[in-house]
Amino acid sequence: MTFTWTFTPLGEAALLAEAVTADHEAANRAALAAAAALEAGRPPGFIAATPAIASLLVCFDPLVAGHAAMTAIVRALLEDPPPLREQGRVVTIPVTYGGEAGPDLEEVAAILGITPAEVVAAHTSGPFRVMMIGFAPGFPYIGPLPPRLRVPRRATPRATVPPGSVALAAGLTGIYPARLPGGWHVIGRTALRLFDAAAEPPALLAPGDLVQFVADA
Amino acid sequence: MLDVLASGPLLTVQDLGRTAARRYGVPASGAMDRFALVAANRLVGNPPDAAALEITAGGAELVLSAPALVAVTGADLGARCNDRHLPLWTAVRVGRGERIRFTGRSGEWGARAYLAVTGGIAVPIALGSRATDLAGGFGGLAGRALPPGDRLPIGPPPPLAELAPGRYWPPELRPPYGSRPTLRLLPGPHVGGFGPEALELLTTRIWRVGATSNRMGYRLEGPPLAALRPFDLPSLGVVPGVIQVPPDGAPILLMADAQTTGGYPVIGTVIGADLPLAAQLLPGDALRLTLATLEEALAAHRALVAMLNQPLDADEGDLLAAMAGWW
């Protein structure tokens, strides 16, 4: 481990560990491994773990586990992560790129200085890893993407983006599980359902999954 | 059955929420004022996490199709039963066909009242909770706020429930509700990116809850909080109580329906013991923020749980055992 973690209370019942590194991929792998170990081991007082791009949030009952004790447990897991039992799962996501399904494909190509076909080729070159679920139920943050696909967020977010929209921003790709406001560039759409509260599990994707995008013929 | 005759601005089914579903990106949801919800449930003999109605600002009207023991806690929203005043924080027997209605905030403070019925609101459990997730469209009844005409099933009374009309929750065992509350906060992970004057402004000025506030969060109106330089944060986990500061400098206090992750810097987190006070604010209401230590936050948490665990009657030992770790 060549980087450190900072720990800050988010109130008396949660602590946030943030990696001090630009290597988000390494930090994310450690956060996922630590979250999986916490979910499996359920130390006294543990309630929930939220791994994110380069951080880990742990919610706990402060009447059972003190902040210092929980921080010590989380720090040990992050600094010497247990082997991550990656599900090894590759999930194929069929995407209709461009046109009405992907209104920003041309703009993304222009920003990157490549053709729309080259954007699609790069996006389907994967697989890419699900780094976290957040923003909305079942919304996957997938990446990091290769540099040739890195675009910033849209200058003006859209009020609504249709469900299944496949989008790019901040070096990541994501899929909107529902009709939501969106600041990412939408390059395509999938017909797969990303979130269903009645299903078990409710989210199609989990952190650690590998996503292979495939262009619809 | 509990029939909805009128809804007011927002009427929802809520319990203590679904923390365990955070891993799927699902907000906790649940009662904004968890203290008032648990108190209402205890008064009517329910387990602390039973589902009840959250009435917002008033305007709601409900009628029971069978006599039941009910309790209304939280804000004084002018609760009436037919033409009688309905005492708050008290277990009351309400007859079939009697109308429970809320005329609106009466007094200086208050946003949300909780109506618990013995047996609880028996809507289906979704992802471990009966709470309504308004953004996700699941939980509660059909995943939405309750319009007039909705019929809510009531569960069977819990076994061994002590059903005692007149049971009362005294003011000294409630959070210090009032107008312009002072909410205590712990410094957040990104406070260093703002410089001392931002924290000074945050903890000395009077803030107002903005018009666009809702169950996800409150926009706080006051002087803008300037970052020393623009933040570029990867998305990170957040919880209710977190105060985020977007680039426009207007802080957002996250509440019960907040998303599980966010990309804005976190300047501080309101302590759990003061979230019931925050839950009783409506747009336009004023509040203050003040710094606390982790030790103070823990002491306040313990004190709140002790108030909730205070025996109201001599024979509630079994219920107390069932409440361990509810908060």
Short mmCIF file of N, CA and C in Angstrom, two decimals, chain A residues 8-14 16 18 24 39 47-55 57 59 61-63 66-67 132-139 141 153 178 180 195-203 205 207, chain B residues 19-20 22-27 126-127 133 135-136 138 186-190 233-240 242 259-263 266 268-273 294 297-298 301-302 305 324-327:
data_model
loop_
_atom_site.label_atom_id
_atom_site.label_comp_id
_atom_site.label_asym_id
_atom_site.label_seq_id
_atom_site.Cartn_x
_atom_site.Cartn_y
_atom_site.Cartn_z
N THR A 8 -12.77 10.57 9.04
CA THR A 8 -13.52 11.69 9.61
C THR A 8 -14.90 11.20 10.02
N PRO A 9 -15.37 11.58 11.23
CA PRO A 9 -16.74 11.21 11.59
C PRO A 9 -17.75 11.98 10.72
N LEU A 10 -18.77 11.29 10.21
CA LEU A 10 -19.92 11.97 9.61
C LEU A 10 -21.04 11.85 10.65
N GLY A 11 -20.98 12.68 11.68
CA GLY A 11 -21.88 12.49 12.81
C GLY A 11 -21.34 11.39 13.70
N GLU A 12 -22.11 11.07 14.77
CA GLU A 12 -21.61 10.12 15.76
C GLU A 12 -21.81 8.67 15.32
N ALA A 13 -22.53 8.44 14.21
CA ALA A 13 -22.88 7.08 13.84
C ALA A 13 -22.34 6.68 12.47
N ALA A 14 -21.37 7.44 11.95
CA ALA A 14 -20.79 7.07 10.65
C ALA A 14 -19.37 7.61 10.59
N LEU A 16 -16.13 8.28 7.63
CA LEU A 16 -15.75 8.30 6.22
C LEU A 16 -14.24 8.15 6.13
N GLU A 18 -11.21 8.28 3.45
CA GLU A 18 -10.88 8.75 2.10
C GLU A 18 -9.42 8.44 1.79
N HIS A 24 -7.16 6.12 -8.10
CA HIS A 24 -8.50 5.75 -7.67
C HIS A 24 -8.77 4.25 -7.81
N GLU A 39 -19.14 -6.61 5.55
CA GLU A 39 -20.46 -7.23 5.34
C GLU A 39 -20.42 -8.70 5.75
N ILE A 47 -23.44 -1.50 10.79
CA ILE A 47 -24.76 -1.43 10.17
C ILE A 47 -24.66 -1.52 8.65
N ALA A 48 -23.83 -0.68 8.03
CA ALA A 48 -23.77 -0.68 6.56
C ALA A 48 -22.45 -0.07 6.11
N ALA A 49 -21.98 -0.54 4.94
CA ALA A 49 -20.78 0.01 4.33
C ALA A 49 -21.14 0.53 2.95
N THR A 50 -20.64 1.72 2.61
CA THR A 50 -20.86 2.29 1.29
C THR A 50 -19.51 2.57 0.65
N PRO A 51 -19.01 1.60 -0.13
CA PRO A 51 -17.76 1.87 -0.84
C PRO A 51 -18.03 2.83 -1.99
N ALA A 52 -17.11 3.75 -2.25
CA ALA A 52 -17.27 4.68 -3.37
C ALA A 52 -15.98 4.70 -4.17
N ILE A 53 -15.83 5.69 -5.06
CA ILE A 53 -14.69 5.68 -6.00
C ILE A 53 -13.36 5.51 -5.25
N ALA A 54 -13.12 6.35 -4.26
CA ALA A 54 -11.84 6.28 -3.54
C ALA A 54 -12.09 6.49 -2.05
N SER A 55 -13.20 5.97 -1.55
CA SER A 55 -13.55 6.17 -0.15
C SER A 55 -14.45 5.04 0.33
N LEU A 57 -17.56 4.62 3.36
CA LEU A 57 -18.38 5.14 4.45
C LEU A 57 -18.90 3.95 5.25
N CYS A 59 -21.47 2.97 8.44
CA CYS A 59 -22.48 3.37 9.41
C CYS A 59 -22.51 2.32 10.52
N ASP A 61 -23.66 1.55 15.02
CA ASP A 61 -24.39 1.97 16.22
C ASP A 61 -23.35 2.41 17.26
N PRO A 62 -23.29 3.71 17.56
CA PRO A 62 -22.23 4.20 18.44
C PRO A 62 -22.41 3.75 19.89
N LEU A 63 -23.56 3.19 20.23
CA LEU A 63 -23.74 2.67 21.58
C LEU A 63 -23.15 1.27 21.71
N GLY A 66 -17.54 2.09 19.62
CA GLY A 66 -17.05 3.47 19.67
C GLY A 66 -16.42 3.85 18.35
N HIS A 67 -16.26 5.17 18.13
CA HIS A 67 -15.64 5.65 16.91
C HIS A 67 -14.21 5.13 16.77
N MET A 132 -18.62 1.59 -8.03
CA MET A 132 -19.54 1.87 -6.93
C MET A 132 -20.96 1.93 -7.47
N ILE A 133 -21.93 1.85 -6.54
CA ILE A 133 -23.33 2.11 -6.84
C ILE A 133 -23.72 3.33 -6.02
N GLY A 134 -24.32 4.31 -6.66
CA GLY A 134 -24.71 5.50 -5.91
C GLY A 134 -25.50 6.45 -6.78
N PHE A 135 -25.74 7.66 -6.28
CA PHE A 135 -26.50 8.72 -6.94
C PHE A 135 -28.00 8.39 -6.96
N ALA A 136 -28.34 7.20 -7.43
CA ALA A 136 -29.74 6.76 -7.44
C ALA A 136 -29.71 5.24 -7.30
N PRO A 137 -30.82 4.62 -6.85
CA PRO A 137 -30.83 3.17 -6.70
C PRO A 137 -30.37 2.47 -7.98
N GLY A 138 -29.32 1.65 -7.85
CA GLY A 138 -28.85 0.83 -8.95
C GLY A 138 -27.97 1.54 -9.96
N PHE A 139 -27.62 2.83 -9.75
CA PHE A 139 -26.79 3.57 -10.72
C PHE A 139 -25.33 3.16 -10.55
N TYR A 141 -21.30 3.32 -11.25
CA TYR A 141 -20.17 4.12 -11.73
C TYR A 141 -19.14 3.13 -12.23
N ARG A 153 -18.20 16.64 -17.33
CA ARG A 153 -19.67 16.66 -17.30
C ARG A 153 -20.19 17.67 -18.31
N ALA A 178 -33.35 4.94 -13.92
CA ALA A 178 -34.70 5.49 -13.94
C ALA A 178 -34.65 6.85 -14.60
N LEU A 180 -34.20 10.41 -14.54
CA LEU A 180 -33.52 11.21 -13.53
C LEU A 180 -32.94 12.45 -14.18
N PHE A 195 -32.55 -1.55 -12.08
CA PHE A 195 -33.00 -1.61 -10.69
C PHE A 195 -34.46 -2.02 -10.64
N ASP A 196 -34.77 -2.96 -9.73
CA ASP A 196 -36.14 -3.41 -9.53
C ASP A 196 -36.28 -3.72 -8.04
N ALA A 197 -37.01 -2.87 -7.33
CA ALA A 197 -37.10 -3.00 -5.87
C ALA A 197 -37.66 -4.36 -5.47
N ALA A 198 -38.42 -5.01 -6.37
CA ALA A 198 -39.05 -6.29 -6.01
C ALA A 198 -38.14 -7.47 -6.31
N ALA A 199 -37.00 -7.24 -6.97
CA ALA A 199 -36.10 -8.35 -7.34
C ALA A 199 -35.08 -8.59 -6.24
N GLU A 200 -34.48 -9.76 -6.24
CA GLU A 200 -33.44 -10.09 -5.28
C GLU A 200 -32.22 -10.61 -6.03
N PRO A 201 -31.09 -9.90 -6.09
CA PRO A 201 -30.91 -8.56 -5.54
C PRO A 201 -31.61 -7.52 -6.40
N PRO A 202 -31.91 -6.36 -5.83
CA PRO A 202 -32.67 -5.35 -6.60
C PRO A 202 -31.87 -4.66 -7.69
N ALA A 203 -30.53 -4.66 -7.57
CA ALA A 203 -29.71 -3.98 -8.56
C ALA A 203 -29.09 -4.99 -9.50
N LEU A 205 -26.35 -4.65 -11.20
CA LEU A 205 -24.90 -4.65 -11.07
C LEU A 205 -24.49 -4.43 -9.63
N PRO A 207 -20.81 -3.57 -7.13
CA PRO A 207 -19.41 -3.15 -7.20
C PRO A 207 -18.51 -4.37 -7.40
N THR B 19 -31.70 1.16 6.01
CA THR B 19 -30.26 1.39 5.97
C THR B 19 -29.51 0.26 5.27
N ALA B 20 -29.98 -0.98 5.44
CA ALA B 20 -29.24 -2.11 4.89
C ALA B 20 -29.24 -2.11 3.36
N ARG B 22 -28.54 0.40 1.52
CA ARG B 22 -27.57 1.40 1.03
C ARG B 22 -26.66 0.81 -0.04
N ARG B 23 -26.32 -0.46 0.11
CA ARG B 23 -25.37 -1.09 -0.82
C ARG B 23 -25.88 -1.10 -2.25
N TYR B 24 -27.19 -0.98 -2.43
CA TYR B 24 -27.75 -0.92 -3.79
C TYR B 24 -28.01 0.52 -4.22
N GLY B 25 -27.50 1.47 -3.44
CA GLY B 25 -27.71 2.87 -3.78
C GLY B 25 -29.08 3.38 -3.38
N VAL B 26 -29.73 2.65 -2.46
CA VAL B 26 -31.10 3.00 -2.04
C VAL B 26 -31.04 3.91 -0.82
N PRO B 27 -31.68 5.09 -0.88
CA PRO B 27 -31.69 5.99 0.29
C PRO B 27 -32.33 5.32 1.50
N ALA B 126 -40.81 -3.52 1.45
CA ALA B 126 -39.99 -3.45 0.24
C ALA B 126 -38.55 -3.18 0.67
N LEU B 127 -37.63 -4.04 0.28
CA LEU B 127 -36.22 -3.91 0.65
C LEU B 127 -36.07 -3.69 2.15
N ASP B 133 -40.28 5.37 -0.54
CA ASP B 133 -39.16 5.99 -1.25
C ASP B 133 -39.77 6.75 -2.42
N ALA B 135 -38.60 9.07 -4.52
CA ALA B 135 -37.83 9.17 -5.76
C ALA B 135 -37.78 7.82 -6.47
N GLY B 136 -37.64 6.74 -5.70
CA GLY B 136 -37.53 5.41 -6.30
C GLY B 136 -38.88 4.82 -6.68
N PHE B 138 -41.05 3.15 -4.68
CA PHE B 138 -41.40 1.87 -4.05
C PHE B 138 -41.56 2.10 -2.56
N LEU B 186 -20.61 18.41 13.67
CA LEU B 186 -19.19 18.05 13.72
C LEU B 186 -18.54 18.54 12.43
N PRO B 187 -17.30 19.05 12.52
CA PRO B 187 -16.62 19.47 11.29
C PRO B 187 -16.50 18.30 10.32
N GLY B 188 -16.68 18.59 9.04
CA GLY B 188 -16.67 17.53 8.03
C GLY B 188 -15.29 17.30 7.45
N PRO B 189 -15.19 16.29 6.58
CA PRO B 189 -13.87 15.92 6.02
C PRO B 189 -13.26 16.99 5.13
N HIS B 190 -14.07 17.90 4.56
CA HIS B 190 -13.52 18.85 3.60
C HIS B 190 -13.55 20.28 4.12
N LEU B 233 -13.90 16.37 -6.29
CA LEU B 233 -13.98 15.17 -5.45
C LEU B 233 -14.58 14.01 -6.21
N PRO B 234 -14.03 12.82 -6.04
CA PRO B 234 -14.76 11.64 -6.53
C PRO B 234 -15.96 11.41 -5.62
N SER B 235 -17.08 10.93 -6.17
CA SER B 235 -18.30 10.71 -5.38
C SER B 235 -17.99 9.88 -4.15
N LEU B 236 -18.63 10.26 -3.02
CA LEU B 236 -18.37 9.55 -1.76
C LEU B 236 -19.67 9.37 -0.99
N GLY B 237 -19.66 8.42 -0.05
CA GLY B 237 -20.86 8.12 0.71
C GLY B 237 -21.26 9.26 1.62
N VAL B 238 -22.57 9.51 1.73
CA VAL B 238 -23.09 10.54 2.63
C VAL B 238 -24.26 9.95 3.43
N VAL B 239 -24.63 10.64 4.50
CA VAL B 239 -25.73 10.20 5.36
C VAL B 239 -26.60 11.42 5.68
N PRO B 240 -27.86 11.18 6.13
CA PRO B 240 -28.66 12.31 6.60
C PRO B 240 -27.90 13.06 7.70
N VAL B 242 -25.54 15.28 6.88
CA VAL B 242 -24.38 15.86 6.19
C VAL B 242 -24.76 17.21 5.58
N GLN B 259 -29.78 10.85 -1.23
CA GLN B 259 -29.10 9.77 -1.94
C GLN B 259 -27.92 9.28 -1.11
N THR B 260 -27.43 8.07 -1.43
CA THR B 260 -26.40 7.44 -0.60
C THR B 260 -25.01 8.01 -0.84
N THR B 261 -24.81 8.64 -2.00
CA THR B 261 -23.50 9.20 -2.32
C THR B 261 -23.67 10.60 -2.89
N GLY B 262 -22.62 11.39 -2.82
CA GLY B 262 -22.67 12.73 -3.36
C GLY B 262 -21.29 13.18 -3.78
N GLY B 263 -21.23 14.20 -4.61
CA GLY B 263 -19.95 14.66 -5.12
C GLY B 263 -19.53 16.02 -4.61
N VAL B 266 -18.12 18.10 1.90
CA VAL B 266 -18.88 18.01 3.15
C VAL B 266 -18.20 18.90 4.18
N GLY B 268 -19.60 19.76 7.16
CA GLY B 268 -19.93 19.33 8.51
C GLY B 268 -21.09 18.36 8.49
N THR B 269 -21.39 17.78 9.64
CA THR B 269 -22.51 16.86 9.77
C THR B 269 -23.29 17.18 11.03
N VAL B 270 -24.58 17.45 10.89
CA VAL B 270 -25.43 17.68 12.05
C VAL B 270 -25.56 16.37 12.83
N ILE B 271 -25.40 16.45 14.15
CA ILE B 271 -25.39 15.22 14.95
C ILE B 271 -26.79 14.59 14.96
N GLY B 272 -26.81 13.27 15.13
CA GLY B 272 -28.06 12.53 15.05
C GLY B 272 -29.10 13.01 16.05
N ALA B 273 -28.65 13.39 17.24
CA ALA B 273 -29.60 13.79 18.28
C ALA B 273 -30.35 15.06 17.90
N LEU B 294 -17.10 15.29 19.12
CA LEU B 294 -17.61 13.93 19.00
C LEU B 294 -18.13 13.43 20.35
N ALA B 297 -21.51 14.82 20.86
CA ALA B 297 -22.47 14.15 19.98
C ALA B 297 -22.89 12.80 20.55
N LEU B 298 -21.89 12.07 21.08
CA LEU B 298 -22.18 10.76 21.66
C LEU B 298 -23.04 10.90 22.92
N HIS B 301 -26.53 11.62 21.87
CA HIS B 301 -27.13 10.39 21.32
C HIS B 301 -27.61 9.50 22.47
N ARG B 302 -26.73 9.32 23.46
CA ARG B 302 -27.09 8.49 24.62
C ARG B 302 -28.29 9.06 25.35
N VAL B 305 -31.50 8.37 23.35
CA VAL B 305 -31.92 6.97 23.45
C VAL B 305 -32.46 6.68 24.86
N ALA B 324 -33.56 -2.54 21.51
CA ALA B 324 -32.11 -2.33 21.53
C ALA B 324 -31.61 -2.04 20.11
N GLY B 325 -30.84 -1.00 19.99
CA GLY B 325 -30.21 -0.70 18.70
C GLY B 325 -31.13 -0.13 17.65
N TRP B 326 -32.25 0.42 18.05
CA TRP B 326 -33.22 0.90 17.05
C TRP B 326 -32.76 2.16 16.36
N TRP B 327 -31.93 2.98 17.00
CA TRP B 327 -31.71 4.37 16.52
C TRP B 327 -30.83 4.43 15.30
#
